[in-house]
PDB file of C-alpha atoms in Angstrom:
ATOM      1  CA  UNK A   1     102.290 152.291 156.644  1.00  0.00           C
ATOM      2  CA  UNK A   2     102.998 151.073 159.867  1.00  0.00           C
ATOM      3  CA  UNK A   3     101.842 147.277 158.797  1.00  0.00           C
ATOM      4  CA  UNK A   4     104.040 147.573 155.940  1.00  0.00           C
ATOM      5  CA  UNK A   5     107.276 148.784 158.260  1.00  0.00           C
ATOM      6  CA  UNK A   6     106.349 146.037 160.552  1.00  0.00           C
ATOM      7  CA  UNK A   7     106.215 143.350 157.483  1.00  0.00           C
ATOM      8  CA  UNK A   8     110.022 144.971 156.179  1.00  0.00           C
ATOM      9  CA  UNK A   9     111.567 144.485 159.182  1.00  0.00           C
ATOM     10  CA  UNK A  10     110.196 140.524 159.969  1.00  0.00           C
ATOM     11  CA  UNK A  11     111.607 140.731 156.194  1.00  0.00           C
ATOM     12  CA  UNK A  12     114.531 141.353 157.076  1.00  0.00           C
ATOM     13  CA  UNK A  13     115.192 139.609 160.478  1.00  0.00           C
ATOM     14  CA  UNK A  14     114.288 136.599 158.660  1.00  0.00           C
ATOM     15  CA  UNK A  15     116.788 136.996 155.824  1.00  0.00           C
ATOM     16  CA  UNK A  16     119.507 137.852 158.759  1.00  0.00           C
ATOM     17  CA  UNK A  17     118.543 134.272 160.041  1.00  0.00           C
ATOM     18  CA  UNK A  18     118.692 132.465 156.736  1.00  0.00           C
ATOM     19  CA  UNK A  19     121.923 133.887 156.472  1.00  0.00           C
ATOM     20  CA  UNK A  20     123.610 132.960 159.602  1.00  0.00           C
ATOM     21  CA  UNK A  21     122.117 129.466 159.345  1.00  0.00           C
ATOM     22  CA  UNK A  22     124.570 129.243 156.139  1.00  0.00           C
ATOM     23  CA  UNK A  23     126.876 130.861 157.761  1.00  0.00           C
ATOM     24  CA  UNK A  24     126.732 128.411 160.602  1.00  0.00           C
ATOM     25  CA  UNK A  25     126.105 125.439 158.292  1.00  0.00           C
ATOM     26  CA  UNK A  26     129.126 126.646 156.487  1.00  0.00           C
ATOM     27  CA  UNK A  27     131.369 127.061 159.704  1.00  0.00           C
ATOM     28  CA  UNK A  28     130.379 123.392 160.901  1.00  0.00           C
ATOM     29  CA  UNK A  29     131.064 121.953 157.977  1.00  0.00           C
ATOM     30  CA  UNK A  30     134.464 123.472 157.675  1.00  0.00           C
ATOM     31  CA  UNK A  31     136.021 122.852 161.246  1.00  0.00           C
ATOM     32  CA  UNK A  32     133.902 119.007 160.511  1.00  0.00           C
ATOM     33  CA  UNK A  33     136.411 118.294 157.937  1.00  0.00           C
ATOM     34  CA  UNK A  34     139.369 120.317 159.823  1.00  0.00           C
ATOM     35  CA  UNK A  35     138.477 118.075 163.039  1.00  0.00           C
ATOM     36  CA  UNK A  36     138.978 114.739 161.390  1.00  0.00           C
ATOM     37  CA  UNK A  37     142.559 116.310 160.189  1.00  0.00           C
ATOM     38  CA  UNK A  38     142.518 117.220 163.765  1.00  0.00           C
ATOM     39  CA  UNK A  39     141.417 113.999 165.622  1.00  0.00           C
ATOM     40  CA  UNK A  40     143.254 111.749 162.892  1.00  0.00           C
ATOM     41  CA  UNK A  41     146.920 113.856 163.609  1.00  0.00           C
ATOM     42  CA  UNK A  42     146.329 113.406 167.365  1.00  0.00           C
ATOM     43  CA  UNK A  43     144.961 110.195 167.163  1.00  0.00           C
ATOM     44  CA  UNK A  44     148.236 109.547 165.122  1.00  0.00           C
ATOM     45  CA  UNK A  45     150.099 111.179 167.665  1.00  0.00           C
ATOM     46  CA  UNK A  46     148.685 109.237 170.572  1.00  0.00           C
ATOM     47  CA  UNK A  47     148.771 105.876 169.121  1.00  0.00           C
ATOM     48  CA  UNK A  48     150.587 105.432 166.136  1.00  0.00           C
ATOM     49  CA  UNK A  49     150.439 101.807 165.619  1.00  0.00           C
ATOM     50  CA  UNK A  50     153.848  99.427 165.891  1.00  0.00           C
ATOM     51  CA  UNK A  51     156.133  98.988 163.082  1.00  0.00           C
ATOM     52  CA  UNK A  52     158.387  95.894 163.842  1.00  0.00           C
ATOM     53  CA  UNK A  53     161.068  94.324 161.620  1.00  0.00           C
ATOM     54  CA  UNK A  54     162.770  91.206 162.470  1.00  0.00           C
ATOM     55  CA  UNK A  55     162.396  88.523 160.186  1.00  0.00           C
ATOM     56  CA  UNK A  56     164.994  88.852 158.046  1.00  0.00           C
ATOM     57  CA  UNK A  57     166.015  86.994 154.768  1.00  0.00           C
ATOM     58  CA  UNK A  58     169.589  86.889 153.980  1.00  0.00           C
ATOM     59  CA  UNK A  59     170.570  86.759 150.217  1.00  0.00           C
ATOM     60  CA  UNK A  60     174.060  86.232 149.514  1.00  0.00           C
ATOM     61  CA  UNK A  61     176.015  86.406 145.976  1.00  0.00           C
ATOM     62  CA  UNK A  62     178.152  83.316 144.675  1.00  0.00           C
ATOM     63  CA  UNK A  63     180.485  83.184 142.330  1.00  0.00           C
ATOM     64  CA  UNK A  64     182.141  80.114 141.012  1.00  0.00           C
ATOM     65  CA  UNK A  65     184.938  80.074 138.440  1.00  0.00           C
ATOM     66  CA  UNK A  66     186.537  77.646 137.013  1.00  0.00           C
ATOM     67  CA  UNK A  67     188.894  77.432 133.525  1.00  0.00           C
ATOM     68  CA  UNK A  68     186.101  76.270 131.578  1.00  0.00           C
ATOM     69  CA  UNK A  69     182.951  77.656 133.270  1.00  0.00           C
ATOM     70  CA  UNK A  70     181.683  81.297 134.761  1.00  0.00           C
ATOM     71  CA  UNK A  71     178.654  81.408 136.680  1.00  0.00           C
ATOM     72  CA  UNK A  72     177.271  84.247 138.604  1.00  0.00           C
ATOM     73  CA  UNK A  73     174.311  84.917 140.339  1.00  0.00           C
ATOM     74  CA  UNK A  74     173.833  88.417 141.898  1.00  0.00           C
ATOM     75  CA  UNK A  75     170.155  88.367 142.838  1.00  0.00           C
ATOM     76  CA  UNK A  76     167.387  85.882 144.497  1.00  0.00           C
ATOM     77  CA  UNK A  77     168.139  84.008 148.030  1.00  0.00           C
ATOM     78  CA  UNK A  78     170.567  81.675 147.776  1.00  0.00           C
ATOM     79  CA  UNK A  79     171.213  78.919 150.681  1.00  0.00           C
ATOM     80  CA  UNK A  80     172.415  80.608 153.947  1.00  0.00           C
ATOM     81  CA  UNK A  81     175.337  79.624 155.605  1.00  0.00           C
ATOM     82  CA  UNK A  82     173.434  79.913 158.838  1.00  0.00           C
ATOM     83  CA  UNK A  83     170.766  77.643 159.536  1.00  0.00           C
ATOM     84  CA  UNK A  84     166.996  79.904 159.381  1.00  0.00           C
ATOM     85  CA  UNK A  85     165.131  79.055 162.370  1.00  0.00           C
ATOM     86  CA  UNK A  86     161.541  79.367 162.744  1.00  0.00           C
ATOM     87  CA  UNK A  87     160.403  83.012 164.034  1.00  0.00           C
ATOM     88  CA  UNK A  88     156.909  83.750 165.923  1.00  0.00           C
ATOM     89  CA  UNK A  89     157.028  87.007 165.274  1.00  0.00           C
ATOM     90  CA  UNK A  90     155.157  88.967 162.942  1.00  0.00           C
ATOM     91  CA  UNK A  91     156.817  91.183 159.914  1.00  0.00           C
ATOM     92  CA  UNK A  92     155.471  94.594 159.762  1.00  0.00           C
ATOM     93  CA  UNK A  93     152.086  96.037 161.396  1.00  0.00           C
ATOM     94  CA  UNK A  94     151.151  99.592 161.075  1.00  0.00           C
ATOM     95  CA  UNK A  95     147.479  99.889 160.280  1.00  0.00           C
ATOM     96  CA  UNK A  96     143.998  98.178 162.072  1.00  0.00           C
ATOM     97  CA  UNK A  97     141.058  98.632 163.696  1.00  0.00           C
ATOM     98  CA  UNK A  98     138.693 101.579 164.379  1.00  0.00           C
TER      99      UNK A  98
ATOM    100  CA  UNK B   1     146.579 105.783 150.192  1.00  0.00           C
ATOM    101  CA  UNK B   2     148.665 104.514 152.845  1.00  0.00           C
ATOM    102  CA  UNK B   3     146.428 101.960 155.404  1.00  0.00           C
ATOM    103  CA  UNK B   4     147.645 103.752 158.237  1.00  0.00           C
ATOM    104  CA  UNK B   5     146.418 107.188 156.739  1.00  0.00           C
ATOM    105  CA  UNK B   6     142.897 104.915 156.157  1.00  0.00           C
ATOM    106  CA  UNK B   7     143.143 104.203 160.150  1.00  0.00           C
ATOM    107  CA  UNK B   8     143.585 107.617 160.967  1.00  0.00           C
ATOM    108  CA  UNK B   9     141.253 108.700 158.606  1.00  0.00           C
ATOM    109  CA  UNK B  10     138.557 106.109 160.265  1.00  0.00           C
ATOM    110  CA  UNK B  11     139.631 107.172 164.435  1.00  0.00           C
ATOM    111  CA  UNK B  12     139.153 111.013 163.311  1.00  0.00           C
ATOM    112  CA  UNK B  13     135.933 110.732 161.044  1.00  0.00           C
ATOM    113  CA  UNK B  14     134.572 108.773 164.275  1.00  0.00           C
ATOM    114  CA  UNK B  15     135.362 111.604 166.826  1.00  0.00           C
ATOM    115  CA  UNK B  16     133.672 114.182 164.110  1.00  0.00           C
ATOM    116  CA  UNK B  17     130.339 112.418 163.870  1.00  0.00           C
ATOM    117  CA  UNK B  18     130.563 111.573 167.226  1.00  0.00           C
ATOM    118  CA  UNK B  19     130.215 115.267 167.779  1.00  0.00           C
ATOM    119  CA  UNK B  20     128.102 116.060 165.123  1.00  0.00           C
ATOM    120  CA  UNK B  21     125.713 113.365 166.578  1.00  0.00           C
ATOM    121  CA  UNK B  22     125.756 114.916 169.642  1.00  0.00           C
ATOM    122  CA  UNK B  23     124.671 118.508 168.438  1.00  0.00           C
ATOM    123  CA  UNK B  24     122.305 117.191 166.301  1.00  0.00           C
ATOM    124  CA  UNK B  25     120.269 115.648 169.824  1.00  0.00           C
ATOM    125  CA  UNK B  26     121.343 118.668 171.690  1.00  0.00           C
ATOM    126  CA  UNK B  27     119.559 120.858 169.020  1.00  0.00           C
ATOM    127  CA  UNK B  28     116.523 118.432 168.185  1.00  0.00           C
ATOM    128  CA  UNK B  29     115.924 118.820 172.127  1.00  0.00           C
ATOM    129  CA  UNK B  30     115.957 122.844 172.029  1.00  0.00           C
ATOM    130  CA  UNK B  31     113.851 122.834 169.195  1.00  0.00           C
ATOM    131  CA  UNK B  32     110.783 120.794 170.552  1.00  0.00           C
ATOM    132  CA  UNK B  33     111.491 123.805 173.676  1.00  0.00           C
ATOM    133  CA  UNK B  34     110.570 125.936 170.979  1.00  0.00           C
ATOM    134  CA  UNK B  35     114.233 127.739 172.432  1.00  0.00           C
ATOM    135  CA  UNK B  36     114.052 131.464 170.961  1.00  0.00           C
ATOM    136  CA  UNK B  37     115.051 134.913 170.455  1.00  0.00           C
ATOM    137  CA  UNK B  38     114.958 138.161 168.872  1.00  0.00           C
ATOM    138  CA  UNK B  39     118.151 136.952 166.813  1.00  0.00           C
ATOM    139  CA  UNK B  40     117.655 133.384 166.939  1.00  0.00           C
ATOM    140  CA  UNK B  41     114.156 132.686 165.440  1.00  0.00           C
ATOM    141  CA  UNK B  42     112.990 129.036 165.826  1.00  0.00           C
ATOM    142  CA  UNK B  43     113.640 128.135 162.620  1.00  0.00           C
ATOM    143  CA  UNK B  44     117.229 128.383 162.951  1.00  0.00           C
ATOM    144  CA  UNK B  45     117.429 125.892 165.184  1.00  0.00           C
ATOM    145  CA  UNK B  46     115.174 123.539 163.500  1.00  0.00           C
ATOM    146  CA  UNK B  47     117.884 124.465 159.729  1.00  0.00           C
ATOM    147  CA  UNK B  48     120.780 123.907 161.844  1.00  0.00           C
ATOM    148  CA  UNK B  49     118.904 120.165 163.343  1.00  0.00           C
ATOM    149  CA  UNK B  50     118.709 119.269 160.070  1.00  0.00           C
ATOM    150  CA  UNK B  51     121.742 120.349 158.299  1.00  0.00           C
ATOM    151  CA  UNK B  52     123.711 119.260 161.058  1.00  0.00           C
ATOM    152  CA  UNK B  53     122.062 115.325 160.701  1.00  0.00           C
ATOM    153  CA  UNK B  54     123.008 115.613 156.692  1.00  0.00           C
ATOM    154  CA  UNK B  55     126.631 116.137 157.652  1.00  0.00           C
ATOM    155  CA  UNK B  56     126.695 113.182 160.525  1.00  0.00           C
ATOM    156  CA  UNK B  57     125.363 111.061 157.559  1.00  0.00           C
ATOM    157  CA  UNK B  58     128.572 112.051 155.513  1.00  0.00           C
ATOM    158  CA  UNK B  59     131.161 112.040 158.046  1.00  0.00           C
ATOM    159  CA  UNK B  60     130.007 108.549 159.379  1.00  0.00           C
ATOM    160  CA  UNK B  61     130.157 107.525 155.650  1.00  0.00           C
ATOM    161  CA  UNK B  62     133.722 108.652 155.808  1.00  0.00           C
ATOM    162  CA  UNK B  63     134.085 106.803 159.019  1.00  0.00           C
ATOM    163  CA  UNK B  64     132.848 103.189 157.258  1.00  0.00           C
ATOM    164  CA  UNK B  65     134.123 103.648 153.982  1.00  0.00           C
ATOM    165  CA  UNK B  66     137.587 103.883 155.352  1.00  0.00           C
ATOM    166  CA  UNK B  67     137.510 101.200 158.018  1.00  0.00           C
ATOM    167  CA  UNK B  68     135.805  99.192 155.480  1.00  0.00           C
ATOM    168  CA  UNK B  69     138.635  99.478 152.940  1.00  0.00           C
ATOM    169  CA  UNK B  70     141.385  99.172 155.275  1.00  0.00           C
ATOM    170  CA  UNK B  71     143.011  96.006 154.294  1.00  0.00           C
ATOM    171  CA  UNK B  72     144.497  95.316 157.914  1.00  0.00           C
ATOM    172  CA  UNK B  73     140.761  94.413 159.333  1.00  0.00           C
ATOM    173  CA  UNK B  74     139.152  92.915 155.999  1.00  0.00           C
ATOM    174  CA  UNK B  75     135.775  93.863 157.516  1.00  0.00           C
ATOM    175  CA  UNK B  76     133.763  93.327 154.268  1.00  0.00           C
ATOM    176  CA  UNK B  77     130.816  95.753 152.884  1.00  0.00           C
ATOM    177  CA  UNK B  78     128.226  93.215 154.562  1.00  0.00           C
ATOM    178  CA  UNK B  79     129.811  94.281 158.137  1.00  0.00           C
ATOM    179  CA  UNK B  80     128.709  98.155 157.427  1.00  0.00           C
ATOM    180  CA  UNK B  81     124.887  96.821 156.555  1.00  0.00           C
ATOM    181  CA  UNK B  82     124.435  93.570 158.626  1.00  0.00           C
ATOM    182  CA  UNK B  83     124.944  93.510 162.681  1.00  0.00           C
ATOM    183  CA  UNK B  84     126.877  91.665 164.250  1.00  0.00           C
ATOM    184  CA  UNK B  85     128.414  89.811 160.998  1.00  0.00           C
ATOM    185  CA  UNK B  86     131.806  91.020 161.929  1.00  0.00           C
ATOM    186  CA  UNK B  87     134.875  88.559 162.846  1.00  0.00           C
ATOM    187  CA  UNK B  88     136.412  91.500 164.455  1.00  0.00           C
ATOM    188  CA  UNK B  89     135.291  93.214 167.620  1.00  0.00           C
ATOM    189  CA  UNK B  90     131.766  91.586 166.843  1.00  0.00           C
ATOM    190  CA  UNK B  91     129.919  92.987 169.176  1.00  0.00           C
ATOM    191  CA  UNK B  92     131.022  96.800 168.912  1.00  0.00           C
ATOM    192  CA  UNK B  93     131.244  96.754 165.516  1.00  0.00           C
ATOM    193  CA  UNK B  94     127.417  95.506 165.529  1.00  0.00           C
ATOM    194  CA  UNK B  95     126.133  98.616 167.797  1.00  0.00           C
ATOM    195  CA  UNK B  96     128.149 100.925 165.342  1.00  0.00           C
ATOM    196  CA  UNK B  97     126.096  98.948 162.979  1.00  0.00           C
ATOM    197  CA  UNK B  98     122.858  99.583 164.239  1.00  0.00           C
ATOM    198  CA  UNK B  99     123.200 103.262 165.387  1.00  0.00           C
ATOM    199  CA  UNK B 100     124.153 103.906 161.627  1.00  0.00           C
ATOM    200  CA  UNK B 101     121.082 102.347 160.389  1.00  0.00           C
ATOM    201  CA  UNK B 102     118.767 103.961 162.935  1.00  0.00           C
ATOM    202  CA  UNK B 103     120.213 107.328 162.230  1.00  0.00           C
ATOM    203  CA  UNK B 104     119.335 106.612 158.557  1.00  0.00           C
ATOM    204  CA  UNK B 105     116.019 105.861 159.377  1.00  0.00           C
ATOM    205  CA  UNK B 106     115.561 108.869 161.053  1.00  0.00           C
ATOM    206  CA  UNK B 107     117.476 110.987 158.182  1.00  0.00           C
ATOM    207  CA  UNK B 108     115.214 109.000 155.553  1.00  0.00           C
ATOM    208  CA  UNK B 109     112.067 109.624 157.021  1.00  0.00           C
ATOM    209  CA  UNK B 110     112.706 113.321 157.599  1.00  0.00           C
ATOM    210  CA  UNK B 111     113.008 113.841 153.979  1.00  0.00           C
ATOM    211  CA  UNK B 112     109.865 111.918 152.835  1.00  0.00           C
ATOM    212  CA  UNK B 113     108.162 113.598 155.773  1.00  0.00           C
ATOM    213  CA  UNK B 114     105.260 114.580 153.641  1.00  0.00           C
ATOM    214  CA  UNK B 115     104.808 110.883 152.655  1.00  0.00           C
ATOM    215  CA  UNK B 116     104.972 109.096 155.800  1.00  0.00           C
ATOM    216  CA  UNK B 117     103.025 111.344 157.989  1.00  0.00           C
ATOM    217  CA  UNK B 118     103.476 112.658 160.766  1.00  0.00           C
ATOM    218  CA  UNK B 119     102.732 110.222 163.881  1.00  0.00           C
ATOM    219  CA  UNK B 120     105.206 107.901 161.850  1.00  0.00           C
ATOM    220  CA  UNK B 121     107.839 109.935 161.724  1.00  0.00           C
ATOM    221  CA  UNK B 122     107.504 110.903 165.040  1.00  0.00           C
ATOM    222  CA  UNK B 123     107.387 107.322 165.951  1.00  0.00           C
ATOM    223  CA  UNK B 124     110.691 107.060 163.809  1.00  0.00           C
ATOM    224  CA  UNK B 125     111.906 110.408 165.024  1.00  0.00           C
ATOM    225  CA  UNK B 126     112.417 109.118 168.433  1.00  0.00           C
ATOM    226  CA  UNK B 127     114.868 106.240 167.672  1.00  0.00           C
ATOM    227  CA  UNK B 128     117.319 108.968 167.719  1.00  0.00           C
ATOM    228  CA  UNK B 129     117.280 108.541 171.782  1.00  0.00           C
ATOM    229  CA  UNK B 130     118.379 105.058 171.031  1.00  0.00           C
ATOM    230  CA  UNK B 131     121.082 105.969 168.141  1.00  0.00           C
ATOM    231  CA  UNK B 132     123.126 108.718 169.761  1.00  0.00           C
ATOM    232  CA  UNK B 133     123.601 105.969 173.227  1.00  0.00           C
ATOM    233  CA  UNK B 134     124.303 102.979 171.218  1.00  0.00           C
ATOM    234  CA  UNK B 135     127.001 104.997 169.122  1.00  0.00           C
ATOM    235  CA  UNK B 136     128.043 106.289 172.404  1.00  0.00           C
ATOM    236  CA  UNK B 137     129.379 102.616 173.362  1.00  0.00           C
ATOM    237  CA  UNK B 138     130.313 101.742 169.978  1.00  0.00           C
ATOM    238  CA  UNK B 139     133.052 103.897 170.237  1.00  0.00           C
ATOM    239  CA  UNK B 140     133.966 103.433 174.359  1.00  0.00           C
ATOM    240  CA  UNK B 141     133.901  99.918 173.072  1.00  0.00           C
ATOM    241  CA  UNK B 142     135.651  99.389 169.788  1.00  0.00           C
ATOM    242  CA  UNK B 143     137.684 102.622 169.301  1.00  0.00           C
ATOM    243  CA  UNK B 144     141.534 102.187 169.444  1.00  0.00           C
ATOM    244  CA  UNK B 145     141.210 105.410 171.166  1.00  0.00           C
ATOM    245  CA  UNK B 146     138.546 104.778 173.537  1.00  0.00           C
ATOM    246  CA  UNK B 147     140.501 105.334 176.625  1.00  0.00           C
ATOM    247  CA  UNK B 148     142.614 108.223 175.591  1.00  0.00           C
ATOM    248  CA  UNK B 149     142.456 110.987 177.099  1.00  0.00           C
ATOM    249  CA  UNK B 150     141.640 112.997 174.683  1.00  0.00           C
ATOM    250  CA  UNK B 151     138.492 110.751 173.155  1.00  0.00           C
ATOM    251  CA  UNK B 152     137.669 110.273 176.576  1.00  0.00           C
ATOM    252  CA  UNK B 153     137.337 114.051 177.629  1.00  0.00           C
ATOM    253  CA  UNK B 154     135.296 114.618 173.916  1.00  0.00           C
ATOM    254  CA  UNK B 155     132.865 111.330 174.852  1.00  0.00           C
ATOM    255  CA  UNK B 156     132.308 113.243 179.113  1.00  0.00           C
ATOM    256  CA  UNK B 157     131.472 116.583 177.050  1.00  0.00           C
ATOM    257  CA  UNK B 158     129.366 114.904 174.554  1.00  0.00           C
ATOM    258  CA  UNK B 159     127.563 113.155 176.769  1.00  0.00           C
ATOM    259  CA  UNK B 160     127.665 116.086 179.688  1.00  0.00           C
ATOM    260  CA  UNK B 161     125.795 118.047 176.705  1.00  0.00           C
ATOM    261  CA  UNK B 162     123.231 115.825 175.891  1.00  0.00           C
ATOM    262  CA  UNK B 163     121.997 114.920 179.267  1.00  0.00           C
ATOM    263  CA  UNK B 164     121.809 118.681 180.366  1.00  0.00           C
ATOM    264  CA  UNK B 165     119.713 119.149 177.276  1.00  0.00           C
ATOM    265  CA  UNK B 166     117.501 116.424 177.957  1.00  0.00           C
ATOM    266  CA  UNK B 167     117.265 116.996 181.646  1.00  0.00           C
ATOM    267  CA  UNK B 168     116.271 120.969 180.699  1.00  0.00           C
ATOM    268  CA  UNK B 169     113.999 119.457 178.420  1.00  0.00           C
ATOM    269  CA  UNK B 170     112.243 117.538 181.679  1.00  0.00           C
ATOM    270  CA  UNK B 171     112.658 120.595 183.872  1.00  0.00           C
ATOM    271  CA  UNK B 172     111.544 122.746 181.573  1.00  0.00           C
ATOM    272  CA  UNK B 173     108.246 120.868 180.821  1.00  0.00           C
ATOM    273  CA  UNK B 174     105.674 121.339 177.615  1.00  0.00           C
ATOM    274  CA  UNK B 175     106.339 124.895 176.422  1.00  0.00           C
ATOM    275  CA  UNK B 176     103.762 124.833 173.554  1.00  0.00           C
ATOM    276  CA  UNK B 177     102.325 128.146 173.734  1.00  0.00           C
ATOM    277  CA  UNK B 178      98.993 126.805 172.066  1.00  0.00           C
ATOM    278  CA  UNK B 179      98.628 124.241 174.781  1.00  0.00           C
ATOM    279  CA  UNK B 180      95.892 125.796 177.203  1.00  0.00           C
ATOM    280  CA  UNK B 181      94.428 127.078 174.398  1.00  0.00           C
ATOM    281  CA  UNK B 182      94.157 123.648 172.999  1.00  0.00           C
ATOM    282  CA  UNK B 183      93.071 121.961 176.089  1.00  0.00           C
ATOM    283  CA  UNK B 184      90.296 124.774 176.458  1.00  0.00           C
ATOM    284  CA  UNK B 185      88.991 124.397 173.242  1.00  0.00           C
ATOM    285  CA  UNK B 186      89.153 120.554 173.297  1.00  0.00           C
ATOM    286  CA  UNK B 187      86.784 120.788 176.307  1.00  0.00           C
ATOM    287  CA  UNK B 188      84.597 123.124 174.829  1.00  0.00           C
ATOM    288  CA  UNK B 189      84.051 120.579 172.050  1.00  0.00           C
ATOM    289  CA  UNK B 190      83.729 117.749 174.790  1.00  0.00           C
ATOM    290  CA  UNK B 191      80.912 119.470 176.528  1.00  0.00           C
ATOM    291  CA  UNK B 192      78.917 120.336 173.192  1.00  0.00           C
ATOM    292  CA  UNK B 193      79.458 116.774 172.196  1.00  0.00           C
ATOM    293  CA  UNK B 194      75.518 115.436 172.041  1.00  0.00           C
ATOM    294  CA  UNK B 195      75.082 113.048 174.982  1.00  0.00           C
TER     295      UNK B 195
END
């Protein structure tokens, strides 16, 4: 009887084990995918990337009447009245590297 | 998905496995040190090893997939298989390289175990005190966030973690209960071995 106790209760210790290995398994996997939430929002946080605007296109709306003739153009880029000079600056950048 | 979510995605993935990595040597380490108790059998340890090493694999998938796809970098598919084929951050990108494919070695050869035998996948087995260091730099080297504070205080407990584990693991010696039994039998056969 005794042998039999003693086999119950390594039984049972071992089924306690297998189940806080899932539990564990469970847990890690959990705050694993609640981490790169984590890491991602502070990595966010710390450096967010730069967002830059300043090329700009300017589209402007002509209208010419005449007696005869009505033309009128109210979309696309037209010619500028102000001369576009070259810009080394890059549009918009938000996103890169690891 | 926005490419800045993908980049986020890609810095937070790479702190996870990072982590993950790290537990998975810590734990390796305590279970050759047959580490015990009357609530945490051996074979706990051993589960969690290789549960833990399963996850890495998928969270460092996460970690390429989206740095892959990010259009900003245009790293390619071939940069996530070959070394050192990256334009971009060559070098880094190539240990990242090379600590993925040893850890999938080492997660390969586990599972086939029973085909490969067992002095090769020890022989395997042990690249994973080359994988965890090289991943180590990959990210001090290439990671946008290699030098903030926060990376940098995960990377010192990471790496705080692992060399207490394997300098317990020196300390602490072989702790194979069977060895003097071993070594007295295996000079017991020596001395009845005909001359």
């Amino acid at each position: 009887m005794e042998t039999n106790d003693a086999t119950q209760d390594r039984v049972r210790a071992r089924d306690e084990a297998m189940r806080l290995l899932n539990r564990l398994t469970t847990g890690a996997a959990v705050s694993a995918v609640l981490g790169v939430g984590l890491f991602g929002a502070v990595s966010a946080y710390t450096i967010p990337g730069t967002k830059t605007t300043s090329a700009t296109a300017s589209a402007s709306t002509t209208s010419t009447s005449s007696s005869s003739t009505s033309t009128s153009t109210s979309s696309g880029l037209q010619s500028s009245t102000t001369p576009v000079t070259g810009s080394s600056s890059s549009g918009v950048a938000v996103s890169g590297g690891s | 998905m926005s490419n800045t979510l993908l980049w986020y995605t890609t810095r937070g993935a790479g702190a996870v496995s990072l982590v993950l990595l790290s537990a998975v040597v810590v734990l390796g380490i305590l279970s050759v040190l047959r580490v015990q108790s009357t609530s945490w059998p051996r074979f706990l340890t051993a589960g969690l090893h290789r549960n833990l090493a399963l996850m890495t694999l998928v969270f460092l998938a996460l970690h390429i997939i989206t740095a892959v796809v990010d259009p900003f970098t245009h790293l390619g598919w071939l940069t996530a298989v070959v070394p050192f084929s990256s334009y971009y951050r060559t070098f880094w990108l190539g240990l990242g390289t090379i600590a993925f494919e040893l850890l999938l070695a080492i997660v390969l050869t586990s599972l086939v175990r029973g085909f490969v035998g067992q002095f090769a996948w020890r022989l395997v087995h042990w690249l994973a005190y080359a994988s965890w260091p090289i991943a180590v730099v990959h990210g001090a080297g290439t990671g946008t966030d290699a030098w903030s504070a926060w990376l940098f205080t995960l990377q010192a407990i990471c790496v705080v973690a692992v060399l207490a584990a394997i300098g317990y693991r020196f300390i602490a010696g072989n702790r194979d209960p069977l060895a003097t039994a071993r070594s007295s039998f295996q000079a017991a056969v020596d001395r009845r071995e005909p001359k």
